[in-house]
Coordinates of C-alpha atoms and ligand atoms in Angstrom, one line a residue:
M6 CA 21.5 4.2 -20.7
N7 CA 19.8 5.4 -17.6
I8 CA 20.2 4.5 -14.1
K9 CA 17.0 4.2 -12.2
L10 CA 17.1 4.3 -8.5
K11 CA 13.5 3.5 -8.5
Y12 CA 12.6 5.3 -5.3
L13 CA 12.1 8.9 -6.1
V14 CA 13.7 10.7 -3.2
L15 CA 12.5 14.1 -4.1
N16 CA 8.8 13.6 -4.1
L17 CA 7.6 17.1 -4.9
V18 CA 4.5 16.0 -6.7
L19 CA 1.6 15.7 -4.4
P20 CA 0.5 12.2 -4.2
S21 CA -2.3 11.3 -6.5
L22 CA -4.7 8.5 -6.4
L23 CA -3.4 5.1 -7.2
I24 CA -5.6 4.6 -10.2
A25 CA -3.3 5.4 -13.0
S26 CA -2.7 1.7 -13.5
C27 CA -5.6 -0.5 -14.3
G28 CA -7.6 -0.7 -17.5
V29 CA -9.2 -4.0 -18.2
K30 CA -11.5 -5.3 -20.8
K31 CA -13.6 -7.8 -19.0
P32 CA -16.9 -9.3 -19.9
A33 CA -19.8 -7.0 -18.9
E34 CA -21.1 -9.5 -16.3
G35 CA -17.8 -8.9 -14.4
L36 CA -19.3 -5.6 -13.3
T37 CA -22.1 -7.2 -11.3
A38 CA -20.0 -10.1 -9.9
P39 CA -20.1 -9.7 -6.1
V40 CA -16.8 -8.8 -4.5
P41 CA -16.3 -10.8 -1.3
A42 CA -16.7 -8.6 1.7
T43 CA -14.6 -10.2 4.4
T44 CA -12.1 -12.9 3.5
A45 CA -9.0 -12.1 1.6
E46 CA -8.9 -13.7 -1.8
T47 CA -6.1 -13.7 -4.4
L48 CA -6.9 -11.0 -6.9
P49 CA -7.7 -12.3 -10.4
I50 CA -5.6 -11.5 -13.4
D51 CA -7.2 -9.2 -16.1
T52 CA -8.7 -11.5 -18.7
A53 CA -7.5 -9.2 -21.5
I54 CA -3.8 -10.2 -20.8
I55 CA -2.4 -13.1 -22.7
T56 CA 0.3 -14.4 -20.5
G57 CA 2.4 -17.5 -20.4
K58 CA 5.7 -19.1 -19.7
L59 CA 7.8 -21.1 -22.1
S60 CA 9.3 -24.4 -21.0
N61 CA 12.7 -22.6 -20.5
G62 CA 11.0 -20.3 -18.0
F63 CA 10.7 -17.2 -20.2
S64 CA 7.5 -15.2 -19.4
Y65 CA 5.4 -13.1 -21.7
Y66 CA 2.5 -10.6 -21.3
I67 CA 0.6 -9.6 -24.4
R68 CA -2.3 -7.2 -24.8
K69 CA -4.1 -5.6 -27.7
N70 CA -4.6 -1.9 -27.2
T71 CA -5.1 0.7 -29.9
E72 CA -4.1 3.8 -28.0
P73 CA -2.0 4.8 -30.0
K74 CA -3.0 3.1 -33.2
N75 CA -0.5 1.3 -35.4
R76 CA 2.1 1.1 -32.6
A77 CA 3.3 -1.3 -30.0
Q78 CA 5.4 -1.1 -26.9
L79 CA 8.0 -3.8 -26.6
Y80 CA 9.7 -4.2 -23.3
L81 CA 12.2 -6.8 -22.2
A82 CA 12.5 -7.0 -18.4
I83 CA 15.2 -8.9 -16.6
K84 CA 15.1 -9.6 -12.9
A85 CA 18.8 -8.8 -12.6
G86 CA 20.5 -5.6 -11.8
S87 CA 23.5 -4.2 -9.8
I88 CA 22.5 -6.1 -6.6
L89 CA 23.7 -9.3 -8.3
E90 CA 27.1 -8.1 -9.1
N91 CA 30.1 -9.5 -7.3
E92 CA 32.9 -7.2 -6.1
E93 CA 34.8 -7.4 -9.5
Q94 CA 31.6 -6.6 -11.3
R95 CA 30.5 -3.4 -9.6
G96 CA 28.9 -1.3 -12.3
L97 CA 28.7 -4.0 -14.9
A98 CA 24.9 -4.6 -14.9
H99 CA 24.7 -1.0 -16.2
F100 CA 27.7 -1.4 -18.5
M101 CA 26.0 -4.5 -19.9
E102 CA 22.9 -2.6 -20.6
H103 CA 25.0 -0.1 -22.6
M104 CA 26.7 -2.9 -24.5
S105 CA 23.3 -4.2 -25.7
F106 CA 23.3 -1.1 -28.0
N107 CA 26.8 -1.8 -29.3
G108 CA 26.2 -4.9 -31.3
T109 CA 24.2 -8.1 -31.2
R110 CA 24.2 -11.3 -33.2
N111 CA 21.8 -9.9 -35.9
F112 CA 22.7 -6.3 -35.6
P113 CA 26.5 -6.1 -35.2
K114 CA 28.4 -2.9 -34.0
N115 CA 26.0 0.1 -34.2
E116 CA 23.7 -1.4 -36.8
L117 CA 20.9 -1.7 -34.3
V118 CA 20.7 2.0 -33.5
N119 CA 21.3 2.9 -37.2
Y120 CA 18.6 0.6 -38.4
L121 CA 16.0 1.8 -35.9
Q122 CA 16.9 5.5 -36.5
K123 CA 16.4 5.0 -40.2
S124 CA 13.0 3.7 -39.3
G125 CA 12.2 6.8 -37.5
I126 CA 12.8 5.5 -34.0
R127 CA 14.7 7.9 -31.9
F128 CA 17.6 6.7 -29.7
G129 CA 17.0 7.9 -26.1
A130 CA 13.5 9.3 -26.7
D131 CA 11.9 6.1 -27.9
L132 CA 14.5 3.3 -27.8
N133 CA 15.8 3.3 -24.2
A134 CA 16.8 1.2 -21.2
Y135 CA 17.5 1.5 -17.5
T136 CA 19.4 -0.4 -14.9
S137 CA 18.4 -0.5 -11.3
F138 CA 19.4 -2.6 -8.3
D139 CA 17.0 -5.5 -9.0
E140 CA 16.2 -5.2 -12.6
T141 CA 17.2 -4.1 -16.1
V142 CA 14.6 -3.0 -18.5
Y143 CA 14.8 -2.4 -22.3
Q144 CA 12.1 -0.5 -24.1
L145 CA 11.3 -0.2 -27.8
P146 CA 8.2 1.5 -29.1
I147 CA 7.7 0.3 -32.7
P148 CA 5.2 0.8 -35.6
T149 CA 3.0 -2.2 -36.2
D150 CA 1.8 -1.2 -39.7
D151 CA 5.2 -2.4 -41.1
P152 CA 5.3 -6.2 -40.5
E153 CA 9.0 -6.3 -41.4
L154 CA 10.0 -3.6 -38.9
F155 CA 7.8 -5.2 -36.2
K156 CA 9.4 -8.6 -36.8
N157 CA 12.8 -7.0 -36.5
G158 CA 11.7 -5.4 -33.2
I159 CA 10.9 -8.8 -31.8
Q160 CA 14.3 -10.0 -33.1
I161 CA 16.1 -7.1 -31.3
M162 CA 14.4 -8.2 -28.1
R163 CA 15.6 -11.7 -28.7
D164 CA 19.1 -10.6 -29.4
W165 CA 19.1 -8.5 -26.2
A166 CA 17.9 -11.5 -24.1
Q167 CA 21.0 -13.5 -24.8
D168 CA 22.9 -12.5 -28.0
A169 CA 24.8 -9.3 -27.2
S170 CA 28.2 -9.5 -29.0
L171 CA 30.3 -8.0 -26.2
D172 CA 33.0 -7.1 -28.7
S173 CA 36.1 -6.1 -26.8
L174 CA 36.8 -3.1 -29.0
E175 CA 33.3 -1.8 -28.4
I176 CA 33.8 -2.3 -24.7
E177 CA 37.0 -0.2 -24.7
K178 CA 35.1 2.6 -26.5
E179 CA 32.2 2.4 -24.0
R180 CA 34.5 2.7 -20.9
G181 CA 34.9 6.5 -21.4
V182 CA 31.2 7.0 -22.0
I183 CA 30.3 5.3 -18.7
L184 CA 33.1 7.0 -16.7
E185 CA 31.8 10.3 -18.0
E186 CA 28.2 9.3 -17.0
K187 CA 29.6 8.5 -13.5
R188 CA 31.4 11.8 -13.2
L189 CA 28.5 14.0 -14.3
G190 CA 25.6 11.8 -13.5
K191 CA 22.3 13.2 -14.6
G192 CA 22.9 16.3 -12.5
A193 CA 22.7 17.4 -9.0
Q194 CA 20.0 15.0 -7.9
E195 CA 21.9 11.9 -8.9
R196 CA 25.2 13.2 -7.5
M197 CA 23.7 13.8 -4.2
Q198 CA 21.8 10.5 -4.2
N199 CA 25.0 8.7 -4.7
K200 CA 26.2 10.2 -1.4
Y201 CA 23.2 9.7 0.8
L202 CA 21.6 6.5 -0.5
P203 CA 24.2 4.2 1.2
L204 CA 22.9 5.6 4.5
L205 CA 19.3 5.3 3.6
F206 CA 20.0 1.7 2.6
N207 CA 21.2 1.0 6.2
N208 CA 24.6 -0.2 5.0
S209 CA 23.0 -3.3 3.5
R210 CA 24.2 -4.8 0.2
Y211 CA 22.2 -2.1 -1.6
S212 CA 24.6 0.5 -0.1
D213 CA 27.5 -1.2 -1.9
R214 CA 25.7 -1.8 -5.2
L215 CA 24.7 1.6 -6.6
P216 CA 24.2 0.8 -10.2
I217 CA 26.9 3.3 -11.5
G218 CA 29.6 1.1 -9.9
T219 CA 33.2 2.0 -9.0
D220 CA 35.9 3.7 -11.1
E221 CA 38.3 0.8 -10.4
V222 CA 36.0 -1.8 -11.9
L223 CA 34.8 0.4 -14.8
K224 CA 38.4 1.2 -15.8
G225 CA 39.9 -2.2 -15.3
F226 CA 37.4 -5.0 -15.8
N227 CA 38.1 -7.6 -18.5
L228 CA 35.9 -9.2 -21.1
K229 CA 35.6 -12.4 -19.1
T230 CA 34.2 -10.6 -16.0
I231 CA 31.3 -8.9 -17.9
K232 CA 30.6 -12.1 -19.9
Q233 CA 30.2 -13.9 -16.7
F234 CA 27.6 -11.5 -15.5
Y235 CA 25.8 -11.8 -18.8
Q236 CA 25.8 -15.6 -18.8
D237 CA 24.8 -15.9 -15.2
W238 CA 21.9 -13.5 -15.2
Y239 CA 20.6 -12.9 -18.7
R240 CA 18.6 -16.2 -18.7
P241 CA 15.0 -17.1 -19.5
D242 CA 13.8 -17.8 -16.0
L243 CA 14.6 -14.2 -15.1
Q244 CA 13.2 -12.6 -18.3
A245 CA 9.9 -11.5 -19.7
L246 CA 8.7 -9.9 -22.8
I247 CA 5.8 -7.4 -22.6
V248 CA 4.0 -6.5 -25.8
V249 CA 1.1 -4.0 -25.7
G250 CA -0.2 -2.4 -28.8
D251 CA -2.1 -2.5 -32.0
I252 CA -1.3 -6.1 -32.7
D253 CA -2.8 -9.5 -33.3
V254 CA -2.1 -11.1 -29.9
K255 CA -2.3 -14.7 -31.2
Q256 CA 0.2 -14.0 -33.9
V257 CA 2.6 -12.2 -31.4
E258 CA 2.3 -15.1 -29.0
Q259 CA 3.4 -17.5 -31.8
M260 CA 6.3 -15.2 -32.7
I261 CA 7.4 -15.3 -29.0
K262 CA 7.2 -19.1 -28.9
D263 CA 9.2 -19.3 -32.2
K264 CA 11.8 -16.8 -31.2
F265 CA 12.4 -17.3 -27.5
S266 CA 12.1 -21.0 -26.9
D267 CA 15.8 -21.6 -27.7
L268 CA 17.0 -19.4 -24.9
K269 CA 19.4 -21.4 -22.7
T270 CA 19.6 -21.7 -19.0
P271 CA 23.1 -22.2 -17.6
V272 CA 23.9 -25.7 -16.6
N273 CA 24.2 -24.9 -12.9
P274 CA 22.2 -21.7 -12.6
K275 CA 23.3 -19.4 -9.8
E276 CA 20.6 -18.7 -7.2
R277 CA 18.9 -15.4 -7.7
T278 CA 19.0 -14.2 -4.1
E279 CA 16.3 -11.7 -3.1
Y280 CA 18.2 -9.1 -1.0
S281 CA 16.6 -7.0 1.7
I282 CA 17.4 -3.8 3.6
P283 CA 17.3 -4.7 7.3
L284 CA 15.6 -2.1 9.6
L285 CA 18.1 -0.8 12.2
N286 CA 15.6 0.6 14.7
K287 CA 17.6 3.8 14.9
N288 CA 17.5 7.2 13.4
Q289 CA 20.0 8.6 10.9
F290 CA 21.0 12.0 9.6
I291 CA 23.0 13.2 6.6
S292 CA 23.4 16.5 4.8
V293 CA 24.8 16.8 1.3
T294 CA 25.5 19.8 -1.0
D295 CA 26.0 20.3 -4.7
K296 CA 27.0 23.3 -6.7
E297 CA 24.0 22.9 -9.0
M298 CA 21.4 22.4 -6.3
P299 CA 19.1 25.5 -6.4
Y300 CA 17.2 25.1 -3.1
T301 CA 17.6 23.7 0.3
V302 CA 15.4 20.6 0.7
A303 CA 14.9 18.5 3.7
Q304 CA 13.4 15.0 3.7
I305 CA 12.0 13.0 6.6
L306 CA 11.9 9.3 5.7
I307 CA 10.4 6.7 8.1
K308 CA 11.0 3.2 6.8
H309 CA 8.7 0.2 7.5
P310 CA 8.4 -3.4 6.4
G311 CA 6.7 -3.2 3.0
T312 CA 3.3 -4.2 1.7
E313 CA 2.2 -5.9 -1.5
I314 CA -0.9 -6.0 -3.6
K315 CA -1.9 -9.6 -4.2
T316 CA -5.2 -10.2 -2.4
T317 CA -8.5 -8.4 -2.0
E318 CA -7.4 -7.3 1.5
D319 CA -4.2 -5.9 0.1
M320 CA -6.2 -3.9 -2.4
R321 CA -8.5 -2.5 0.2
N322 CA -5.4 -1.5 2.3
S323 CA -3.9 0.2 -0.8
I324 CA -7.2 2.2 -1.1
I325 CA -6.9 3.2 2.5
R326 CA -3.4 4.4 1.8
S327 CA -4.6 6.4 -1.3
L328 CA -7.3 8.1 0.8
Y329 CA -4.7 8.9 3.5
N330 CA -2.3 10.4 0.8
Q331 CA -5.1 12.4 -0.7
M332 CA -6.2 13.8 2.6
I333 CA -2.7 14.8 3.8
G334 CA -2.1 16.1 0.3
S335 CA -5.1 18.4 0.6
R336 CA -3.9 19.8 3.9
F337 CA -0.6 20.7 2.3
S338 CA -2.3 22.3 -0.7
E339 CA -4.4 24.3 1.8
L340 CA -1.2 25.5 3.5
M341 CA 0.3 26.5 0.1
K342 CA -2.8 28.6 -0.6
Q343 CA -2.1 30.8 2.5
A344 CA -1.0 34.4 1.8
N345 CA 2.5 33.6 3.0
P346 CA 3.2 29.9 3.1
P347 CA 6.0 28.7 5.4
F348 CA 7.9 27.0 2.6
L349 CA 8.2 27.0 -1.2
Q350 CA 6.8 23.5 -1.3
G351 CA 5.8 20.9 1.3
S352 CA 4.3 17.5 1.1
S353 CA 4.0 14.2 2.9
S354 CA 2.8 10.7 1.8
I355 CA 3.2 7.0 2.4
G356 CA 4.5 4.9 -0.5
G357 CA 6.9 2.1 -1.5
F358 CA 10.7 2.5 -0.9
L359 CA 13.0 -0.3 -2.2
A360 CA 13.8 -3.9 -1.5
G361 CA 10.3 -4.5 -0.2
L362 CA 10.2 -1.6 2.3
D363 CA 7.7 1.2 2.6
V364 CA 8.3 4.7 3.6
A365 CA 6.3 7.5 5.2
S366 CA 7.9 10.7 4.0
G367 CA 7.8 14.4 4.5
V368 CA 9.5 16.8 2.1
V369 CA 10.1 20.5 2.4
V370 CA 11.6 22.9 -0.2
A371 CA 12.6 25.7 2.1
K372 CA 12.5 29.4 1.3
P373 CA 16.0 30.9 1.2
G374 CA 17.4 31.0 4.8
E375 CA 14.2 29.6 6.3
L376 CA 14.9 25.9 6.6
E377 CA 13.9 25.8 10.3
K378 CA 10.6 27.4 9.7
G379 CA 9.8 25.2 6.7
F380 CA 10.9 22.0 8.3
K381 CA 8.9 22.7 11.5
A382 CA 5.8 23.5 9.4
V383 CA 6.0 20.2 7.5
L384 CA 6.6 18.3 10.7
S385 CA 3.8 20.1 12.5
E386 CA 1.3 19.0 9.8
I387 CA 2.5 15.4 10.2
E388 CA 2.4 15.7 14.0
K389 CA -1.2 17.0 13.7
V390 CA -2.3 14.0 11.7
K391 CA -0.6 11.7 14.1
R392 CA -2.2 13.3 17.2
F393 CA -5.7 14.0 16.0
G394 CA -6.1 12.1 12.8
F395 CA -8.5 13.2 10.0
T396 CA -12.1 14.3 10.2
Q397 CA -15.1 12.4 8.9
T398 CA -15.8 15.2 6.4
E399 CA -12.3 15.0 5.0
L400 CA -12.7 11.3 4.6
E401 CA -16.0 11.6 2.8
R402 CA -14.6 14.1 0.4
A403 CA -11.6 11.9 -0.3
K404 CA -13.8 8.8 -0.9
Q405 CA -16.0 10.8 -3.3
S406 CA -13.0 12.0 -5.2
Y407 CA -11.5 8.5 -5.3
L408 CA -14.7 7.0 -6.6
T409 CA -15.1 9.8 -9.2
S410 CA -11.5 9.2 -10.5
M411 CA -12.2 5.4 -10.6
E412 CA -15.4 6.0 -12.6
A413 CA -13.5 8.3 -14.9
A414 CA -10.8 5.7 -15.4
F415 CA -13.5 3.1 -16.1
N416 CA -15.3 5.3 -18.6
E417 CA -12.1 6.2 -20.3
K418 CA -10.7 2.7 -20.4
D419 CA -10.6 2.5 -24.1
K420 CA -8.3 5.5 -24.1
T421 CA -5.7 4.0 -21.7
S422 CA -2.3 4.2 -23.4
S423 CA -0.3 1.2 -24.1
Q424 CA 2.5 2.7 -22.0
N425 CA 0.3 2.6 -18.9
Y426 CA -0.5 -1.1 -19.4
V427 CA 3.2 -1.8 -19.8
Q428 CA 4.1 -0.2 -16.5
E429 CA 1.4 -2.3 -14.8
Y430 CA 2.7 -5.5 -16.3
L431 CA 6.2 -4.6 -15.4
R432 CA 5.2 -4.4 -11.8
M433 CA 3.3 -7.7 -12.2
F434 CA 6.4 -9.5 -13.5
L435 CA 9.0 -7.8 -11.3
E436 CA 7.1 -7.4 -8.1
G437 CA 4.3 -9.9 -8.3
E438 CA 1.8 -7.1 -8.1
A439 CA -1.7 -8.1 -9.1
S440 CA -3.3 -6.6 -12.2
P441 CA -7.0 -7.4 -12.0
G442 CA -8.1 -4.7 -14.5
I443 CA -10.2 -1.6 -14.4
D444 CA -13.6 -3.4 -14.5
Y445 CA -12.7 -5.3 -11.4
E446 CA -11.1 -2.4 -9.6
Y447 CA -14.0 -0.1 -10.4
N448 CA -16.5 -2.7 -9.0
F449 CA -14.3 -3.4 -6.1
S450 CA -14.0 0.3 -5.1
K451 CA -17.7 0.9 -5.4
T452 CA -18.3 -2.1 -3.1
R453 CA -15.5 -1.5 -0.6
V454 CA -14.8 2.2 -0.3
P455 CA -18.0 3.2 1.5
G456 CA -17.2 0.8 4.4
I457 CA -13.7 2.3 5.1
T458 CA -13.8 4.2 8.4
V459 CA -11.9 7.2 9.6
N460 CA -10.4 5.1 12.3
E461 CA -8.8 2.8 9.8
V462 CA -7.1 5.7 8.1
N463 CA -6.0 7.2 11.4
D464 CA -4.6 3.8 12.4
L465 CA -2.4 3.9 9.3
A466 CA -1.1 7.3 10.4
K467 CA -0.3 6.0 13.9
R468 CA 1.5 2.9 12.4
Y469 CA 3.6 4.8 9.9
L470 CA 4.4 8.1 11.6
T471 CA 6.8 6.6 14.2
D472 CA 10.0 7.9 15.9
T473 CA 12.3 5.0 14.9
N474 CA 13.8 4.1 11.6
R475 CA 13.6 7.7 10.7
D476 CA 16.2 9.2 8.4
I477 CA 16.7 12.9 7.8
V478 CA 18.3 14.0 4.5
I479 CA 19.2 17.6 3.9
M480 CA 20.2 18.7 0.4
A481 CA 21.5 22.2 -0.2
P482 CA 23.4 24.4 -2.6
E483 CA 27.2 24.1 -2.0
K484 CA 27.4 27.8 -0.9
E485 CA 25.2 27.1 2.1
A486 CA 27.3 24.2 3.4
A487 CA 28.5 26.3 6.4
S488 CA 25.1 27.4 7.6
L489 CA 23.4 24.0 7.5
P490 CA 22.1 22.6 10.7
S491 CA 23.8 19.7 12.5
E492 CA 21.9 16.5 13.5
A493 CA 21.6 17.8 17.1
V494 CA 20.0 21.1 15.9
V495 CA 17.5 19.2 13.7
N496 CA 16.7 16.9 16.5
S497 CA 16.0 19.9 18.7
W498 CA 13.5 21.1 16.0
I499 CA 11.8 17.8 16.0
Q500 CA 11.6 17.8 19.8
S501 CA 10.1 21.2 19.9
V502 CA 7.4 20.2 17.4
K503 CA 6.6 17.1 19.4
T504 CA 6.0 19.1 22.6
E505 CA 4.4 22.0 20.8
N506 CA 0.8 22.9 21.5
I507 CA -0.8 22.0 18.2
S508 CA -4.5 22.4 17.7
A509 CA -6.6 19.9 15.7
Y510 CA -7.3 20.5 12.1
E511 CA -10.6 22.3 11.5
D512 CA -12.3 21.4 8.3
Q513 CA -13.6 24.6 6.9
V514 CA -15.4 22.8 4.1
T515 CA -18.5 21.2 5.2
N516 CA -20.8 18.7 3.5
E517 CA -23.8 20.9 4.2
P518 CA -25.9 21.8 1.2
L519 CA -25.1 25.1 -0.5
I520 CA -28.4 26.6 0.6
S521 CA -29.6 25.2 3.9
E522 CA -33.3 26.1 3.6
K523 CA -35.5 24.7 1.0
L524 CA -36.5 27.3 -1.5
T525 CA -40.2 27.8 -2.0
P526 CA -41.0 26.5 -5.4
G527 CA -42.1 29.2 -7.8
K528 CA -44.3 29.2 -10.8
V529 CA -43.4 29.8 -14.4
V530 CA -44.6 33.4 -15.0
A531 CA -43.3 33.9 -18.4
E532 CA -42.2 31.7 -21.3
K533 CA -40.4 32.9 -24.3
T534 CA -39.0 30.8 -27.1
L535 CA -35.8 32.2 -28.5
D536 CA -36.0 31.6 -32.3
G537 CA -33.1 30.0 -34.1
I538 CA -31.3 28.4 -31.2
G539 CA -34.0 26.2 -29.9
V540 CA -33.9 27.6 -26.4
T541 CA -37.0 28.3 -24.2
E542 CA -36.5 31.0 -21.6
L543 CA -38.6 30.6 -18.5
T544 CA -39.0 33.2 -15.9
L545 CA -40.0 32.0 -12.4
S546 CA -42.0 33.8 -9.8
N547 CA -39.2 33.9 -7.2
Ligands
ZN609 ZN1 24.0 4.7 -18.7

């Protein structure tokens, strides 16, 4: 139903620590196990995950988790999305996802949605799906205290994996729904994205495979064309089932073996090519408007070859990145606390982009009529980090806060929601990201964070805040179209910030103790017991 472009262009939320994932039950001795200090080792997999692959290539990830109780999250992930469509299929990965709700072998026509709704599962809110470039994901949260309903939930997943009916009458009915979705999108953001993403994707295959597709294909494709896509790509070696919840894992593993072992791989399976976005080593510019866009927003996006999290070294680097994001985030929060901040909102961070790329970004939501001022203010902050780096005291605070959050996550691990685990396992299946679990991550951070130096964080800034592969995207209300700056004007803003006299950031918060001199210890001069509440009041001589 949804189209997910994965990469959140409008990153208005200040970056938070990358600890939302994790959550592992490991034997207690795991806590004292030494983490190797120098050589990179492959990260272990959380021992609480039951994972396996059937002989047909179908993968599964199962975990017991009782937050919330009596419920489970069922996710079917497929490593196939719009990027695999041929010219005649543009838009059909997403169309196929819709068709999964319009009849399957065991739930013909709209019986699936009706059945689930009768069981209290809301279409859209609970039962949902999304299509992106490289993946299609179906989700079904389901009660586990009704064995029949749970069994049917697994059956629905099995039907989606390979038994969608693709009834031609239902397809005809769905064309209008999808064309309407294409026309309206999910609002201004999506309409504008459809205009500027091809540029951000450097005219690679991604530029021509926006999941919504083309009118021509959506109106005219025939049954054979969509069936071909389904047969080619909905196959066990590209699929995984994730089940996290209040379940008996052994029993669920058996159910998966019983239900999914008969999935067929095509006789001559097509190669699942991994596409990439080549870096062009040039800078690009685009401005787009939409009648429903309330503000003027400018984004600076500097693309880089991506990073992954598979080894201990990768994990340490991802912590350095978190510390960087936290420190730059704090500087922007400080700016926002000024009496008259130069923008409505400003931020900057380093994160993942798409197709294996990373991006260093800066975003400004400008005050009305003050795009230049806001843009320059965000750029100045970025330039300051690039020129002078961060201070030792900023780093110490960031480390402390990182470790505190890690500790909190570790202490609260029994309250981690099933939904969080599912997101982590999705990344493991789709992107090969390691999932070592919270015990490991907590121990790792305690051992490794203290040794991270300010130079390492500053090097990251120097590597990512470069002047090539930089895209500028301006999004604005339609009525402002005439007053928007051209590429040349924006370039002159950038040039002026680069040559500007910027002074280094001064950390106003010190690590000095609150009171610098030691207080002279006093004596207890009076002692009074307050009756009834068990409190003793002491009065000291000083
Ligand atoms: Zn849709």
